Each structure stands twice: as C-alpha cells, then as structure tokens.
Amino acid sequence: MKIIKYILPLFVLLAACDPLKHKEEPQTNGNLSYYDSIYVTADVQWHKNYYPNLDCEVFSIDLLSEGLSFDSTYHIQGNGLNLYISDIFLPDSTTTLQDGIYRMDTTAEAFTFLPYMYFEGNITGTYLLEVDNSSIKRHVGFISGEMTVENIGEEILLDIILRDSTSHYHATYQGPILYR
C-alpha cells in the first residue's frame, strides 16, 4: 500500500505532462541523417531526492557535440548539438549510471527515461537542441526509443524516434562521463 501512496502522485504528474501536448511542432528540416551524431562530452547530473515520494534515483544527461561546451554557470557555449535526456530512473541508492538497456516511457520504473513533453510551459524529457552562436536555433523532440549504457558508463548508444514516429535518430558517445 505504501508504494501506491507514493507512486500515484507521480503518475498524476506524468499524465498532466502528456508527451503529445505541445505548443509547437519540432522542426526536423526533413533531413534526419544530419542528426545521426557522435558526441564528445557526456555530462551527467544526479538529482538526489528529486521525487522524494518514490524509491528511485533520478539522473539526466547532456550529450554535447564537438564545438559545444558549458561555461562556469553551465550555460551552453558555441555551435553544435546538445542531446538532453531527463528523468532517467534507476533503483534507489544508485549514485551513478548503470550498465543496461533503458527504454523511454512515463512509468518511472528503473531503467526508463522520459519522452519529449511540455510541463508548466517548458520542454522536458528527451530532446535535441541545435545551438548556433550559443543560442538555441531549434529543438527536436523524441517520443520513443532506447538507450544502452555499456562498460560502466564509458559508452552510450541511443536509438530514439522522432515525434512523427517515422524516423530514427542514432547517437553515440564513447569516453569518460562527467558527473556533477
């Protein structure tokens, strides 16, 4: 009974964040091969006690392409692509990403992550930012897919699907993961 009492508020919250409700269509420019990317930086944030009513840990990942970096206040600088993956759920007491296959959905189960959605006027979930001269030129949202983490966080492979469900996006990262 305890788990129902704590998980129910999360499901209500996630239901309010319908991934198909949005204010604008993601722009894809009809050329997805441009977005099949290799990233050079993986910045992982551990959001300890982000959902205090759940027995889980929550992480997010910023993958940056060559030409992008964070300044001292974690604002994106430069030109390139930033793939952001938020609310990655892992078992309670986990302090780093774990090897495994993660799937995109809204259940908040271990080894899942959220799809693209609007919440309280902001985009969240899994989306790609195209950054030009340190400004966001456009964003593209993803609604389903998987992420594989291998070799204790040294490699991340993604196969995620765009909002229109017709095109796949493939992303890879190999190297050390920065935790903050």
XYZ file of N, CA and C in Angstrom:
540
model
N 0.815 -1.186 0.000
C 0.000 0.000 0.000
C 0.864 1.257 0.000
N 1.991 1.190 0.670
C 2.888 2.339 0.757
C 3.342 2.779 -0.624
N 3.689 1.835 -1.478
C 4.187 2.188 -2.813
C 3.103 2.871 -3.641
N 1.848 2.447 -3.503
C 0.747 3.083 -4.236
C 0.597 4.531 -3.777
N 0.705 4.760 -2.476
C 0.568 6.100 -1.928
C 1.630 7.045 -2.493
N 2.826 6.546 -2.773
C 3.907 7.391 -3.262
C 3.956 7.484 -4.778
N 3.595 6.447 -5.459
C 3.694 6.448 -6.915
C 2.510 7.154 -7.555
N 1.348 7.096 -6.955
C 0.168 7.724 -7.531
C 0.391 9.194 -7.862
N 0.990 10.011 -6.973
C 1.216 11.415 -7.338
C 2.129 11.568 -8.568
N 3.101 10.684 -8.722
C 3.969 10.765 -9.895
C 3.188 10.484 -11.162
N 2.332 9.467 -11.138
C 1.539 9.143 -12.325
C 0.599 10.279 -12.685
N 0.024 10.936 -11.683
C -0.831 12.091 -11.942
C -0.010 13.192 -12.591
N 1.180 13.444 -12.074
C 2.073 14.452 -12.648
C 2.435 14.106 -14.083
N 2.817 12.866 -14.325
C 3.209 12.459 -15.668
C 2.031 12.486 -16.629
N 0.858 12.154 -16.162
C -0.324 12.225 -17.026
C -0.596 13.666 -17.437
N -0.333 14.605 -16.535
C -0.527 16.015 -16.864
C 0.499 16.495 -17.878
N 1.599 15.772 -18.004
C 2.676 16.123 -18.927
C 2.549 15.307 -20.195
N 1.384 15.219 -20.753
C 1.157 14.407 -21.948
C 2.218 14.715 -22.993
N 3.021 13.721 -23.399
C 4.087 13.989 -24.350
C 3.567 14.420 -25.708
N 2.314 14.224 -25.991
C 1.793 14.624 -27.289
C 1.205 16.024 -27.271
N 1.055 16.625 -26.081
C 0.624 18.014 -25.997
C 1.854 18.890 -26.170
N 1.756 19.870 -27.027
C 2.888 20.748 -27.235
C 2.411 22.062 -27.819
N 3.242 23.049 -27.759
C 2.879 24.358 -28.270
C 3.358 24.554 -29.697
N 4.382 23.842 -30.095
C 4.888 23.975 -31.452
C 5.433 22.642 -31.912
N 5.381 22.408 -33.191
C 5.923 21.174 -33.744
C 7.441 21.245 -33.756
N 8.126 20.183 -33.374
C 9.571 20.168 -33.524
C 9.919 20.276 -35.006
N 10.937 21.015 -35.296
C 11.357 21.178 -36.686
C 12.447 20.165 -37.006
N 12.265 19.418 -38.082
C 13.256 18.416 -38.441
C 13.967 18.734 -39.736
N 13.438 19.663 -40.497
C 14.049 20.055 -41.760
C 14.073 18.912 -42.757
N 13.372 17.801 -42.476
C 13.286 16.690 -43.407
C 14.583 15.941 -43.642
N 15.623 16.202 -42.870
C 16.917 15.573 -43.115
C 17.467 15.021 -41.814
N 17.082 13.803 -41.483
C 17.479 13.235 -40.206
C 18.914 12.760 -40.176
N 19.495 12.438 -41.320
C 20.874 11.964 -41.283
C 21.794 13.030 -40.689
N 21.401 14.296 -40.790
C 22.159 15.376 -40.173
C 22.224 15.180 -38.662
N 21.183 14.564 -38.104
C 21.104 14.390 -36.663
C 21.665 13.068 -36.159
N 22.131 12.195 -37.047
C 22.808 10.988 -36.575
C 24.188 11.428 -36.124
N 24.429 11.396 -34.829
C 25.557 12.141 -34.280
C 26.449 11.330 -33.368
N 27.695 11.760 -33.333
C 28.673 11.270 -32.366
C 28.957 12.440 -31.431
N 28.807 12.190 -30.138
C 29.002 13.235 -29.151
C 30.367 13.104 -28.495
N 30.911 14.237 -28.028
C 32.265 14.250 -27.473
C 32.292 14.527 -25.963
N 31.177 14.948 -25.391
C 31.093 15.213 -23.955
C 29.799 14.625 -23.419
N 29.902 13.959 -22.270
C 28.717 13.453 -21.570
C 28.738 14.010 -20.157
N 27.789 14.871 -19.858
C 27.671 15.498 -18.552
C 26.426 14.921 -17.877
N 26.620 14.214 -16.764
C 25.522 13.540 -16.074
C 25.242 14.253 -14.756
N 23.977 14.517 -14.507
C 23.564 15.134 -13.252
C 22.737 14.118 -12.463
N 23.068 13.989 -11.188
C 22.319 13.120 -10.281
C 21.412 14.032 -9.470
N 20.112 13.816 -9.566
C 19.125 14.654 -8.901
C 18.610 13.950 -7.647
N 19.477 13.841 -6.673
C 19.165 13.125 -5.433
C 17.859 13.640 -4.836
N 16.978 12.712 -4.482
C 15.684 13.020 -3.866
C 14.804 13.934 -4.722
N 14.934 13.860 -6.024
C 14.143 14.688 -6.928
C 12.655 14.376 -6.784
N 12.322 13.101 -6.674
C 10.959 12.666 -6.386
C 10.989 11.996 -5.015
N 10.862 12.765 -3.938
C 11.027 12.194 -2.597
C 10.020 11.100 -2.253
N 8.908 11.034 -2.963
C 7.901 10.013 -2.673
C 8.148 8.703 -3.405
N 9.188 8.639 -4.222
C 9.490 7.415 -4.968
C 10.757 6.770 -4.435
N 10.792 5.474 -4.512
C 12.008 4.745 -4.142
C 12.859 4.559 -5.389
N 13.423 5.668 -5.882
C 14.263 5.610 -7.075
C 15.233 6.783 -7.060
N 16.209 6.703 -7.911
C 17.149 7.801 -8.129
C 16.893 8.338 -9.529
N 17.117 9.626 -9.713
C 16.851 10.272 -10.991
C 18.119 10.959 -11.484
N 18.423 10.736 -12.766
C 19.583 11.326 -13.417
C 19.131 12.039 -14.683
N 19.984 12.901 -15.213
C 19.801 13.459 -16.544
C 21.172 13.511 -17.211
N 21.159 13.539 -18.541
C 22.404 13.548 -19.315
C 22.341 14.667 -20.343
N 23.409 15.423 -20.446
C 23.637 16.339 -21.560
C 24.749 15.745 -22.401
N 24.453 15.411 -23.652
C 25.481 14.978 -24.592
C 25.759 16.153 -25.519
N 27.035 16.536 -25.635
C 27.422 17.690 -26.442
C 28.268 17.250 -27.628
N 27.974 17.814 -28.799
C 28.793 17.536 -29.977
C 30.038 18.421 -29.944
N 30.949 18.135 -30.823
C 32.147 18.963 -30.947
C 31.720 20.391 -31.247
N 32.352 21.344 -30.602
C 32.013 22.751 -30.797
C 31.161 23.326 -29.693
N 30.634 22.463 -28.807
C 29.829 22.930 -27.682
C 30.536 22.651 -26.373
N 30.286 23.503 -25.393
C 30.810 23.290 -24.045
C 29.894 24.050 -23.080
N 30.136 23.860 -21.782
C 29.430 24.613 -20.765
C 30.373 25.665 -20.201
N 29.827 26.836 -19.880
C 30.640 27.821 -19.176
C 30.578 27.508 -17.679
N 31.139 28.356 -16.855
C 31.223 28.088 -15.416
C 29.850 28.045 -14.736
N 28.827 28.589 -15.375
C 27.475 28.551 -14.819
C 26.597 27.527 -15.546
N 27.214 26.649 -16.304
C 26.545 25.574 -17.053
C 25.580 26.072 -18.130
N 25.900 27.211 -18.731
C 25.189 27.653 -19.921
C 25.962 27.133 -21.130
N 25.223 26.703 -22.139
C 25.850 26.140 -23.340
C 26.521 27.244 -24.140
N 27.759 26.966 -24.574
C 28.532 27.900 -25.371
C 28.963 27.243 -26.675
N 28.957 28.006 -27.777
C 29.496 27.517 -29.037
C 28.425 27.171 -30.052
N 28.797 26.268 -30.978
C 27.927 25.818 -32.057
C 27.921 24.298 -32.073
N 26.741 23.706 -32.251
C 26.667 22.258 -32.348
C 25.342 21.733 -31.847
N 25.350 20.472 -31.424
C 24.139 19.792 -30.975
C 24.252 19.394 -29.516
N 23.143 19.544 -28.794
C 23.038 19.129 -27.399
C 21.846 18.180 -27.297
N 22.122 16.905 -27.023
C 21.055 15.938 -26.798
C 20.844 15.857 -25.297
N 19.626 16.187 -24.855
C 19.309 16.198 -23.441
C 18.326 15.072 -23.140
N 18.641 14.281 -22.124
C 17.804 13.164 -21.704
C 17.529 13.354 -20.219
N 16.256 13.603 -19.890
C 15.957 13.895 -18.481
C 15.146 12.784 -17.835
N 15.150 12.832 -16.544
C 14.436 11.887 -15.705
C 14.717 10.443 -16.112
N 15.974 10.083 -15.942
C 16.412 8.700 -16.127
C 16.267 8.047 -14.755
N 15.413 7.041 -14.671
C 15.098 6.418 -13.386
C 15.949 5.173 -13.172
N 16.548 5.095 -11.976
C 17.355 3.941 -11.569
C 16.946 3.518 -10.159
N 17.319 2.292 -9.747
C 16.949 1.830 -8.404
C 17.467 2.767 -7.311
N 16.733 2.786 -6.201
C 17.092 3.603 -5.049
C 18.522 3.316 -4.599
N 19.222 4.336 -4.131
C 20.602 4.276 -3.624
C 21.641 4.127 -4.718
N 21.257 4.234 -5.979
C 22.214 4.221 -7.082
C 22.791 5.622 -7.219
N 24.115 5.743 -7.299
C 24.728 7.070 -7.359
C 25.386 7.369 -8.707
N 25.399 6.409 -9.615
C 25.943 6.623 -10.958
C 25.057 5.891 -11.961
N 25.219 6.221 -13.240
C 24.528 5.457 -14.277
C 24.956 4.007 -14.188
N 24.079 3.112 -14.567
C 24.351 1.680 -14.521
C 24.325 1.107 -15.930
N 25.121 0.068 -16.169
C 25.061 -0.626 -17.446
C 23.664 -1.194 -17.643
N 23.191 -1.145 -18.870
C 21.893 -1.731 -19.159
C 21.208 -1.068 -20.325
N 20.041 -1.575 -20.635
C 19.199 -1.013 -21.684
C 18.076 -0.250 -21.007
N 17.942 1.002 -21.358
C 16.927 1.884 -20.808
C 15.879 2.117 -21.909
N 14.604 2.144 -21.533
C 13.574 2.415 -22.530
C 12.820 3.689 -22.159
N 12.364 4.382 -23.187
C 11.662 5.631 -22.980
C 10.188 5.346 -22.676
N 9.723 5.802 -21.517
C 8.306 5.776 -21.187
C 8.060 6.611 -19.940
N 6.821 6.672 -19.499
C 6.444 7.545 -18.389
C 6.111 6.783 -17.118
N 6.561 5.548 -16.970
C 6.203 4.739 -15.800
C 7.054 5.007 -14.567
N 8.192 5.648 -14.715
C 9.129 5.898 -13.612
C 9.685 4.605 -13.038
N 9.683 3.543 -13.825
C 10.311 2.288 -13.412
C 11.817 2.401 -13.617
N 12.572 1.541 -12.922
C 14.020 1.521 -13.099
C 14.364 1.250 -14.562
N 15.391 1.917 -15.041
C 15.893 1.794 -16.405
C 14.892 2.311 -17.443
N 14.217 3.416 -17.091
C 13.379 4.132 -18.050
C 13.791 5.603 -18.043
N 13.397 6.328 -19.101
C 13.613 7.770 -19.169
C 12.439 8.401 -19.911
N 12.207 9.686 -19.655
C 11.006 10.351 -20.147
C 11.104 10.745 -21.614
N 9.963 10.687 -22.338
C 9.900 11.217 -23.702
C 9.776 12.744 -23.674
N 9.876 13.342 -24.832
C 9.692 14.778 -25.024
C 8.287 15.179 -24.610
N 8.185 16.267 -23.840
C 6.880 16.768 -23.427
C 7.031 18.205 -22.957
N 5.891 18.870 -22.829
C 5.832 20.191 -22.209
C 5.317 20.013 -20.787
N 5.947 20.711 -19.855
C 5.500 20.690 -18.475
C 5.625 22.102 -17.934
N 4.527 22.655 -17.495
C 4.483 24.007 -16.943
C 5.158 25.023 -17.865
N 4.896 24.897 -19.173
C 5.408 25.850 -20.154
C 6.829 25.619 -20.616
N 7.470 24.565 -20.159
C 8.851 24.276 -20.546
C 8.936 22.918 -21.215
N 9.906 22.781 -22.126
C 10.133 21.464 -22.704
C 10.977 20.647 -21.739
N 10.718 19.363 -21.705
C 11.480 18.448 -20.864
C 11.460 17.075 -21.517
N 12.060 16.112 -20.886
C 12.123 14.766 -21.453
C 13.363 14.616 -22.304
N 13.196 14.049 -23.498
C 14.330 13.783 -24.385
C 14.193 14.634 -25.641
N 15.163 15.502 -25.842
C 15.106 16.391 -26.996
C 16.514 16.800 -27.425
N 16.587 17.280 -28.640
C 17.841 17.712 -29.258
C 17.774 19.212 -29.483
N 18.809 19.928 -29.061
C 18.906 21.362 -29.310
C 19.976 21.602 -30.364
N 19.654 22.383 -31.346
C 20.662 22.853 -32.292
C 21.071 24.240 -31.822
N 22.359 24.388 -31.492
C 22.865 25.624 -30.906
C 23.756 26.327 -31.928
N 23.490 27.610 -32.122
C 24.252 28.427 -33.064
C 24.661 29.703 -32.340
N 25.961 29.930 -32.242
C 26.486 31.103 -31.528
C 25.914 31.208 -30.119
N 25.907 30.092 -29.406
C 25.465 29.993 -28.012
C 23.976 30.250 -27.817
N 23.213 30.313 -28.897
C 21.758 30.484 -28.814
C 21.072 29.268 -29.422
N 19.942 28.917 -28.863
C 19.194 27.770 -29.376
C 18.512 28.173 -30.678
N 18.877 27.472 -31.735
C 18.301 27.746 -33.053
C 16.970 27.020 -33.215
N 16.892 25.762 -32.735
C 15.658 24.978 -32.773
C 15.809 23.753 -31.891
N 14.685 23.101 -31.634
C 14.711 21.863 -30.861
C 13.887 20.807 -31.588
N 14.240 19.555 -31.329
C 13.558 18.407 -31.918
C 13.250 17.448 -30.776
N 11.988 17.020 -30.646
C 11.580 16.141 -29.567
C 11.507 14.689 -30.001
N 11.717 13.779 -29.053
C 11.689 12.341 -29.298
C 10.624 11.697 -28.428
N 9.883 10.721 -28.992
C 8.756 10.147 -28.258
C 8.922 8.677 -27.886
N 9.868 7.976 -28.474
C 10.089 6.591 -28.067
C 11.502 6.186 -28.436
N 11.960 5.088 -27.839
C 13.277 4.593 -28.168
C 13.975 3.960 -26.992
N 15.242 3.651 -27.206
C 16.068 3.002 -26.192
C 17.428 3.663 -26.099
N 18.053 3.468 -24.950
C 19.415 3.922 -24.712
C 20.155 2.755 -24.069
N 21.337 2.465 -24.542
C 22.170 1.416 -23.957
C 23.396 2.067 -23.328
N 23.661 1.732 -22.079
C 24.874 2.183 -21.393
C 25.717 0.940 -21.171
N 26.970 0.983 -21.649
C 27.866 -0.171 -21.525
C 29.178 0.238 -20.890
N 29.891 -0.759 -20.400
C 31.230 -0.578 -19.835
C 31.246 0.434 -18.697
N 30.277 0.295 -17.783
C 30.146 1.143 -16.599
C 30.235 2.621 -16.973
N 29.414 3.004 -17.916
C 29.292 4.412 -18.254
C 30.315 4.943 -19.229
N 31.083 4.094 -19.863
C 32.080 4.572 -20.815
C 31.535 4.655 -22.241
N 30.357 4.087 -22.485
C 29.785 4.142 -23.821
C 28.268 4.262 -23.710
N 27.714 5.183 -24.483
C 26.265 5.366 -24.523
C 25.845 5.274 -25.980
N 24.903 4.389 -26.268
C 24.361 4.224 -27.609
C 22.870 4.512 -27.540
N 22.361 5.322 -28.445
C 20.945 5.665 -28.430
C 20.311 5.382 -29.774
N 19.101 4.876 -29.732
C 18.265 4.735 -30.916
C 16.897 5.257 -30.500
N 16.616 6.480 -30.860
C 15.362 7.093 -30.443
C 14.598 7.571 -31.669
N 13.300 7.718 -31.504
C 12.418 8.015 -32.622
C 11.855 9.418 -32.471
N 11.834 10.128 -33.581
C 11.289 11.480 -33.590
C 9.800 11.491 -33.311
N 9.310 12.627 -33.008
C 7.915 12.837 -32.676
C 6.956 12.293 -33.731
N 7.333 12.312 -35.003
C 6.428 11.846 -36.049
C 6.428 10.322 -36.182
N 7.242 9.632 -35.379
C 7.318 8.167 -35.319
C 7.740 7.500 -36.618
N 8.269 8.234 -37.555
C 8.675 7.624 -38.819
C 10.184 7.561 -38.982
N 10.919 8.286 -38.177
C 12.354 8.388 -38.380
C 13.114 8.064 -37.108
N 14.214 7.358 -37.265
C 15.072 7.034 -36.131
C 16.249 7.993 -36.082
N 16.728 8.235 -34.877
C 17.906 9.051 -34.644
C 18.900 8.180 -33.893
N 20.114 8.123 -34.377
C 21.145 7.310 -33.739
C 22.223 8.242 -33.196
N 22.570 8.042 -31.944
C 23.590 8.856 -31.305
C 24.538 7.949 -30.539
N 25.807 8.307 -30.523
C 26.783 7.534 -29.754
C 27.709 8.475 -28.989
N 28.179 7.965 -27.871
C 29.195 8.640 -27.083
C 30.112 7.568 -26.521
N 31.425 7.793 -26.647
C 32.411 6.902 -26.035
C 33.426 7.756 -25.305
N 33.645 7.434 -24.042
C 34.613 8.184 -23.260
C 34.153 8.334 -21.837
N 34.888 9.101 -21.048
C 34.519 9.266 -19.639
C 33.263 10.108 -19.489
N 32.506 9.818 -18.453
C 31.309 10.581 -18.150
C 31.620 11.521 -17.007
N 31.260 12.792 -17.190
C 31.454 13.796 -16.168
C 30.226 13.824 -15.280
N 30.401 13.694 -13.967
C 29.286 13.762 -13.025
C 29.331 15.073 -12.296
N 28.163 15.673 -12.101
C 28.078 16.860 -11.254
C 26.857 16.782 -10.383
